[in-house]
mmCIF file of N, CA and C in Angstrom:
data_model
loop_
_atom_site.group_PDB
_atom_site.id
_atom_site.type_symbol
_atom_site.label_atom_id
_atom_site.label_comp_id
_atom_site.label_asym_id
_atom_site.label_seq_id
_atom_site.Cartn_x
_atom_site.Cartn_y
_atom_site.Cartn_z
ATOM 1 N N UNK A 1 0.834 -1.177 0.000
ATOM 2 C CA UNK A 1 0.000 0.000 0.000
ATOM 3 C C UNK A 1 0.881 1.244 0.000
ATOM 4 N N UNK A 2 0.606 2.105 -0.905
ATOM 5 C CA UNK A 2 1.337 3.349 -1.009
ATOM 6 C C UNK A 2 0.573 4.429 -0.244
ATOM 7 N N UNK A 3 1.263 5.198 0.570
ATOM 8 C CA UNK A 3 0.606 6.242 1.354
ATOM 9 C C UNK A 3 -0.060 7.255 0.433
ATOM 10 N N UNK A 4 -1.305 7.620 0.776
ATOM 11 C CA UNK A 4 -1.997 8.609 -0.030
ATOM 12 C C UNK A 4 -2.752 9.634 0.830
ATOM 13 N N UNK A 5 -2.386 9.720 2.099
ATOM 14 C CA UNK A 5 -3.040 10.662 3.008
ATOM 15 C C UNK A 5 -2.000 11.572 3.645
ATOM 16 N N UNK A 6 -2.289 12.871 3.616
ATOM 17 C CA UNK A 6 -1.408 13.848 4.225
ATOM 18 C C UNK A 6 -1.681 14.015 5.711
ATOM 19 N N UNK A 7 -0.872 14.826 6.354
ATOM 20 C CA UNK A 7 -0.982 15.045 7.794
ATOM 21 C C UNK A 7 -2.300 15.696 8.179
ATOM 22 N N UNK A 8 -2.721 16.704 7.441
ATOM 23 C CA UNK A 8 -3.986 17.382 7.745
ATOM 24 C C UNK A 8 -5.160 16.425 7.605
ATOM 25 N N UNK A 9 -5.156 15.638 6.556
ATOM 26 C CA UNK A 9 -6.215 14.661 6.324
ATOM 27 C C UNK A 9 -6.296 13.653 7.468
ATOM 28 N N UNK A 10 -5.139 13.151 7.886
ATOM 29 C CA UNK A 10 -5.109 12.189 8.993
ATOM 30 C C UNK A 10 -5.593 12.821 10.290
ATOM 31 N N UNK A 11 -5.201 14.057 10.550
ATOM 32 C CA UNK A 11 -5.612 14.753 11.775
ATOM 33 C C UNK A 11 -7.121 14.959 11.818
ATOM 34 N N UNK A 12 -7.686 15.353 10.698
ATOM 35 C CA UNK A 12 -9.141 15.551 10.634
ATOM 36 C C UNK A 12 -9.867 14.242 10.896
ATOM 37 N N UNK A 13 -9.376 13.162 10.339
ATOM 38 C CA UNK A 13 -10.014 11.861 10.549
ATOM 39 C C UNK A 13 -9.939 11.406 12.008
ATOM 40 N N UNK A 14 -8.810 11.645 12.660
ATOM 41 C CA UNK A 14 -8.675 11.262 14.068
ATOM 42 C C UNK A 14 -9.625 12.092 14.931
ATOM 43 N N UNK A 15 -9.727 13.379 14.639
ATOM 44 C CA UNK A 15 -10.636 14.244 15.398
ATOM 45 C C UNK A 15 -12.079 13.802 15.199
ATOM 46 N N UNK A 16 -12.462 13.501 13.961
ATOM 47 C CA UNK A 16 -13.824 13.027 13.697
ATOM 48 C C UNK A 16 -14.100 11.705 14.407
ATOM 49 N N UNK A 17 -13.130 10.810 14.411
ATOM 50 C CA UNK A 17 -13.309 9.533 15.105
ATOM 51 C C UNK A 17 -13.521 9.756 16.596
ATOM 52 N N UNK A 18 -12.768 10.685 17.184
ATOM 53 C CA UNK A 18 -12.932 10.994 18.609
ATOM 54 C C UNK A 18 -14.296 11.613 18.884
ATOM 55 N N UNK A 19 -14.755 12.496 18.015
ATOM 56 C CA UNK A 19 -16.072 13.116 18.191
ATOM 57 C C UNK A 19 -17.173 12.057 18.082
ATOM 58 N N UNK A 20 -17.072 11.187 17.092
ATOM 59 C CA UNK A 20 -18.072 10.131 16.933
ATOM 60 C C UNK A 20 -18.111 9.212 18.153
ATOM 61 N N UNK A 21 -16.944 8.842 18.670
ATOM 62 C CA UNK A 21 -16.880 7.987 19.855
ATOM 63 C C UNK A 21 -17.478 8.704 21.061
ATOM 64 N N UNK A 22 -17.166 9.984 21.218
ATOM 65 C CA UNK A 22 -17.718 10.770 22.325
ATOM 66 C C UNK A 22 -19.245 10.810 22.253
ATOM 67 N N UNK A 23 -19.770 11.086 21.078
ATOM 68 C CA UNK A 23 -21.224 11.157 20.916
ATOM 69 C C UNK A 23 -21.891 9.822 21.224
ATOM 70 N N UNK A 24 -21.270 8.741 20.785
ATOM 71 C CA UNK A 24 -21.857 7.422 21.005
ATOM 72 C C UNK A 24 -21.775 7.002 22.471
ATOM 73 N N UNK A 25 -20.607 7.110 23.063
ATOM 74 C CA UNK A 25 -20.416 6.591 24.412
ATOM 75 C C UNK A 25 -21.049 7.463 25.496
ATOM 76 N N UNK A 26 -21.382 8.702 25.173
ATOM 77 C CA UNK A 26 -22.095 9.544 26.132
ATOM 78 C C UNK A 26 -23.601 9.503 25.913
ATOM 79 N N UNK A 27 -24.066 8.660 25.011
ATOM 80 C CA UNK A 27 -25.489 8.458 24.804
ATOM 81 C C UNK A 27 -26.181 9.567 24.031
ATOM 82 N N UNK A 28 -25.420 10.432 23.392
ATOM 83 C CA UNK A 28 -26.031 11.517 22.624
ATOM 84 C C UNK A 28 -26.585 11.016 21.291
ATOM 85 N N UNK A 29 -25.975 9.979 20.758
ATOM 86 C CA UNK A 29 -26.449 9.356 19.524
ATOM 87 C C UNK A 29 -26.655 7.881 19.831
ATOM 88 N N UNK A 30 -27.868 7.398 19.567
ATOM 89 C CA UNK A 30 -28.200 6.014 19.914
ATOM 90 C C UNK A 30 -28.716 5.269 18.690
ATOM 91 N N UNK A 31 -28.890 3.991 18.877
ATOM 92 C CA UNK A 31 -29.502 3.164 17.845
ATOM 93 C C UNK A 31 -28.625 2.969 16.631
ATOM 94 N N UNK A 32 -29.287 2.846 15.487
ATOM 95 C CA UNK A 32 -28.596 2.565 14.241
ATOM 96 C C UNK A 32 -27.623 3.674 13.867
ATOM 97 N N UNK A 33 -28.030 4.920 14.042
ATOM 98 C CA UNK A 33 -27.136 6.031 13.718
ATOM 99 C C UNK A 33 -25.877 5.992 14.579
ATOM 100 N N UNK A 34 -26.018 5.604 15.825
ATOM 101 C CA UNK A 34 -24.862 5.483 16.702
ATOM 102 C C UNK A 34 -23.884 4.425 16.218
ATOM 103 N N UNK A 35 -24.419 3.283 15.788
ATOM 104 C CA UNK A 35 -23.557 2.220 15.271
ATOM 105 C C UNK A 35 -22.877 2.633 13.969
ATOM 106 N N UNK A 36 -23.598 3.362 13.128
ATOM 107 C CA UNK A 36 -23.017 3.828 11.867
ATOM 108 C C UNK A 36 -21.883 4.813 12.150
ATOM 109 N N UNK A 37 -22.109 5.757 13.062
ATOM 110 C CA UNK A 37 -21.060 6.708 13.411
ATOM 111 C C UNK A 37 -19.853 6.006 14.020
ATOM 112 N N UNK A 38 -20.103 5.022 14.861
ATOM 113 C CA UNK A 38 -19.007 4.273 15.466
ATOM 114 C C UNK A 38 -18.208 3.518 14.402
ATOM 115 N N UNK A 39 -18.899 2.952 13.421
ATOM 116 C CA UNK A 39 -18.220 2.249 12.328
ATOM 117 C C UNK A 39 -17.378 3.222 11.507
ATOM 118 N N UNK A 40 -17.950 4.389 11.173
ATOM 119 C CA UNK A 40 -17.189 5.384 10.424
ATOM 120 C C UNK A 40 -15.984 5.858 11.231
ATOM 121 N N UNK A 41 -16.158 6.051 12.520
ATOM 122 C CA UNK A 41 -15.051 6.467 13.367
ATOM 123 C C UNK A 41 -13.936 5.451 13.379
ATOM 124 N N UNK A 42 -14.301 4.184 13.442
ATOM 125 C CA UNK A 42 -13.304 3.114 13.426
ATOM 126 C C UNK A 42 -12.554 3.095 12.098
ATOM 127 N N UNK A 43 -13.290 3.242 11.006
ATOM 128 C CA UNK A 43 -12.669 3.257 9.684
ATOM 129 C C UNK A 43 -11.749 4.470 9.550
ATOM 130 N N UNK A 44 -12.216 5.638 10.002
ATOM 131 C CA UNK A 44 -11.385 6.843 9.939
ATOM 132 C C UNK A 44 -10.103 6.665 10.735
ATOM 133 N N UNK A 45 -10.207 6.083 11.917
ATOM 134 C CA UNK A 45 -9.030 5.891 12.762
ATOM 135 C C UNK A 45 -8.044 4.909 12.121
ATOM 136 N N UNK A 46 -8.545 3.800 11.608
ATOM 137 C CA UNK A 46 -7.666 2.809 10.989
ATOM 138 C C UNK A 46 -6.978 3.353 9.741
ATOM 139 N N UNK A 47 -7.733 4.055 8.897
ATOM 140 C CA UNK A 47 -7.117 4.589 7.676
ATOM 141 C C UNK A 47 -6.094 5.673 7.998
ATOM 142 N N UNK A 48 -6.333 6.435 9.062
ATOM 143 C CA UNK A 48 -5.346 7.455 9.419
ATOM 144 C C UNK A 48 -4.080 6.828 10.009
ATOM 145 N N UNK A 49 -4.210 5.709 10.689
ATOM 146 C CA UNK A 49 -3.036 5.045 11.253
ATOM 147 C C UNK A 49 -2.144 4.435 10.178
ATOM 148 N N UNK A 50 -2.741 3.926 9.099
ATOM 149 C CA UNK A 50 -1.946 3.314 8.037
ATOM 150 C C UNK A 50 -1.655 4.290 6.898
ATOM 151 N N UNK A 51 -2.200 5.499 6.981
ATOM 152 C CA UNK A 51 -1.993 6.559 5.979
ATOM 153 C C UNK A 51 -2.444 6.160 4.585
ATOM 154 N N UNK A 52 -3.461 5.323 4.514
ATOM 155 C CA UNK A 52 -3.967 4.875 3.223
ATOM 156 C C UNK A 52 -5.482 4.808 3.260
ATOM 157 N N UNK A 53 -6.117 5.464 2.294
ATOM 158 C CA UNK A 53 -7.563 5.397 2.140
ATOM 159 C C UNK A 53 -7.861 4.641 0.848
ATOM 160 N N UNK A 54 -8.581 3.525 0.916
ATOM 161 C CA UNK A 54 -8.840 2.730 -0.287
ATOM 162 C C UNK A 54 -9.709 3.446 -1.330
ATOM 163 N N UNK A 55 -10.465 4.443 -0.925
ATOM 164 C CA UNK A 55 -11.291 5.167 -1.884
ATOM 165 C C UNK A 55 -10.514 6.201 -2.684
ATOM 166 N N UNK A 56 -9.435 6.699 -2.147
ATOM 167 C CA UNK A 56 -8.666 7.751 -2.811
ATOM 168 C C UNK A 56 -8.152 7.344 -4.189
ATOM 169 N N UNK A 57 -7.558 6.152 -4.363
ATOM 170 C CA UNK A 57 -7.098 5.775 -5.711
ATOM 171 C C UNK A 57 -8.258 5.688 -6.717
ATOM 172 N N UNK A 58 -9.402 5.242 -6.257
ATOM 173 C CA UNK A 58 -10.552 5.137 -7.154
ATOM 174 C C UNK A 58 -11.034 6.513 -7.617
ATOM 175 N N UNK A 59 -10.879 7.505 -6.727
ATOM 176 C CA UNK A 59 -11.323 8.858 -7.041
ATOM 177 C C UNK A 59 -10.196 9.735 -7.587
ATOM 178 N N UNK A 60 -8.981 9.204 -7.618
ATOM 179 C CA UNK A 60 -7.836 9.941 -8.127
ATOM 180 C C UNK A 60 -7.345 11.023 -7.173
ATOM 181 N N UNK A 61 -7.494 10.782 -5.869
ATOM 182 C CA UNK A 61 -7.105 11.771 -4.850
ATOM 183 C C UNK A 61 -5.827 11.295 -4.166
ATOM 184 N N UNK A 62 -4.930 12.236 -3.899
ATOM 185 C CA UNK A 62 -3.734 11.943 -3.132
ATOM 186 C C UNK A 62 -3.375 13.214 -2.345
ATOM 187 N N UNK A 63 -3.529 13.183 -1.023
ATOM 188 C CA UNK A 63 -3.242 14.349 -0.194
ATOM 189 C C UNK A 63 -1.859 14.265 0.434
ATOM 190 N N UNK A 64 -1.129 13.218 0.152
ATOM 191 C CA UNK A 64 0.212 13.033 0.717
ATOM 192 C C UNK A 64 1.213 13.864 -0.068
ATOM 193 N N UNK A 65 1.965 14.701 0.641
ATOM 194 C CA UNK A 65 3.001 15.498 -0.005
ATOM 195 C C UNK A 65 4.246 14.644 -0.154
ATOM 196 N N UNK A 66 4.822 14.661 -1.329
ATOM 197 C CA UNK A 66 6.016 13.846 -1.575
ATOM 198 C C UNK A 66 7.159 14.705 -1.992
#
């Protein structure tokens, strides 16, 4: 996997994952929407840790500075 995510992109994803987790675990978002947000948060966190988003190559996006 070739890195395709820049620092700003990764930071935004980590912040969104933290916000989604906060909303879910404090009971502000419940039910199906809560599970969807938690899933997106998990995906955002994992993709930011590996610096690779599988959708970016399909869309022709690369935010990584080389």
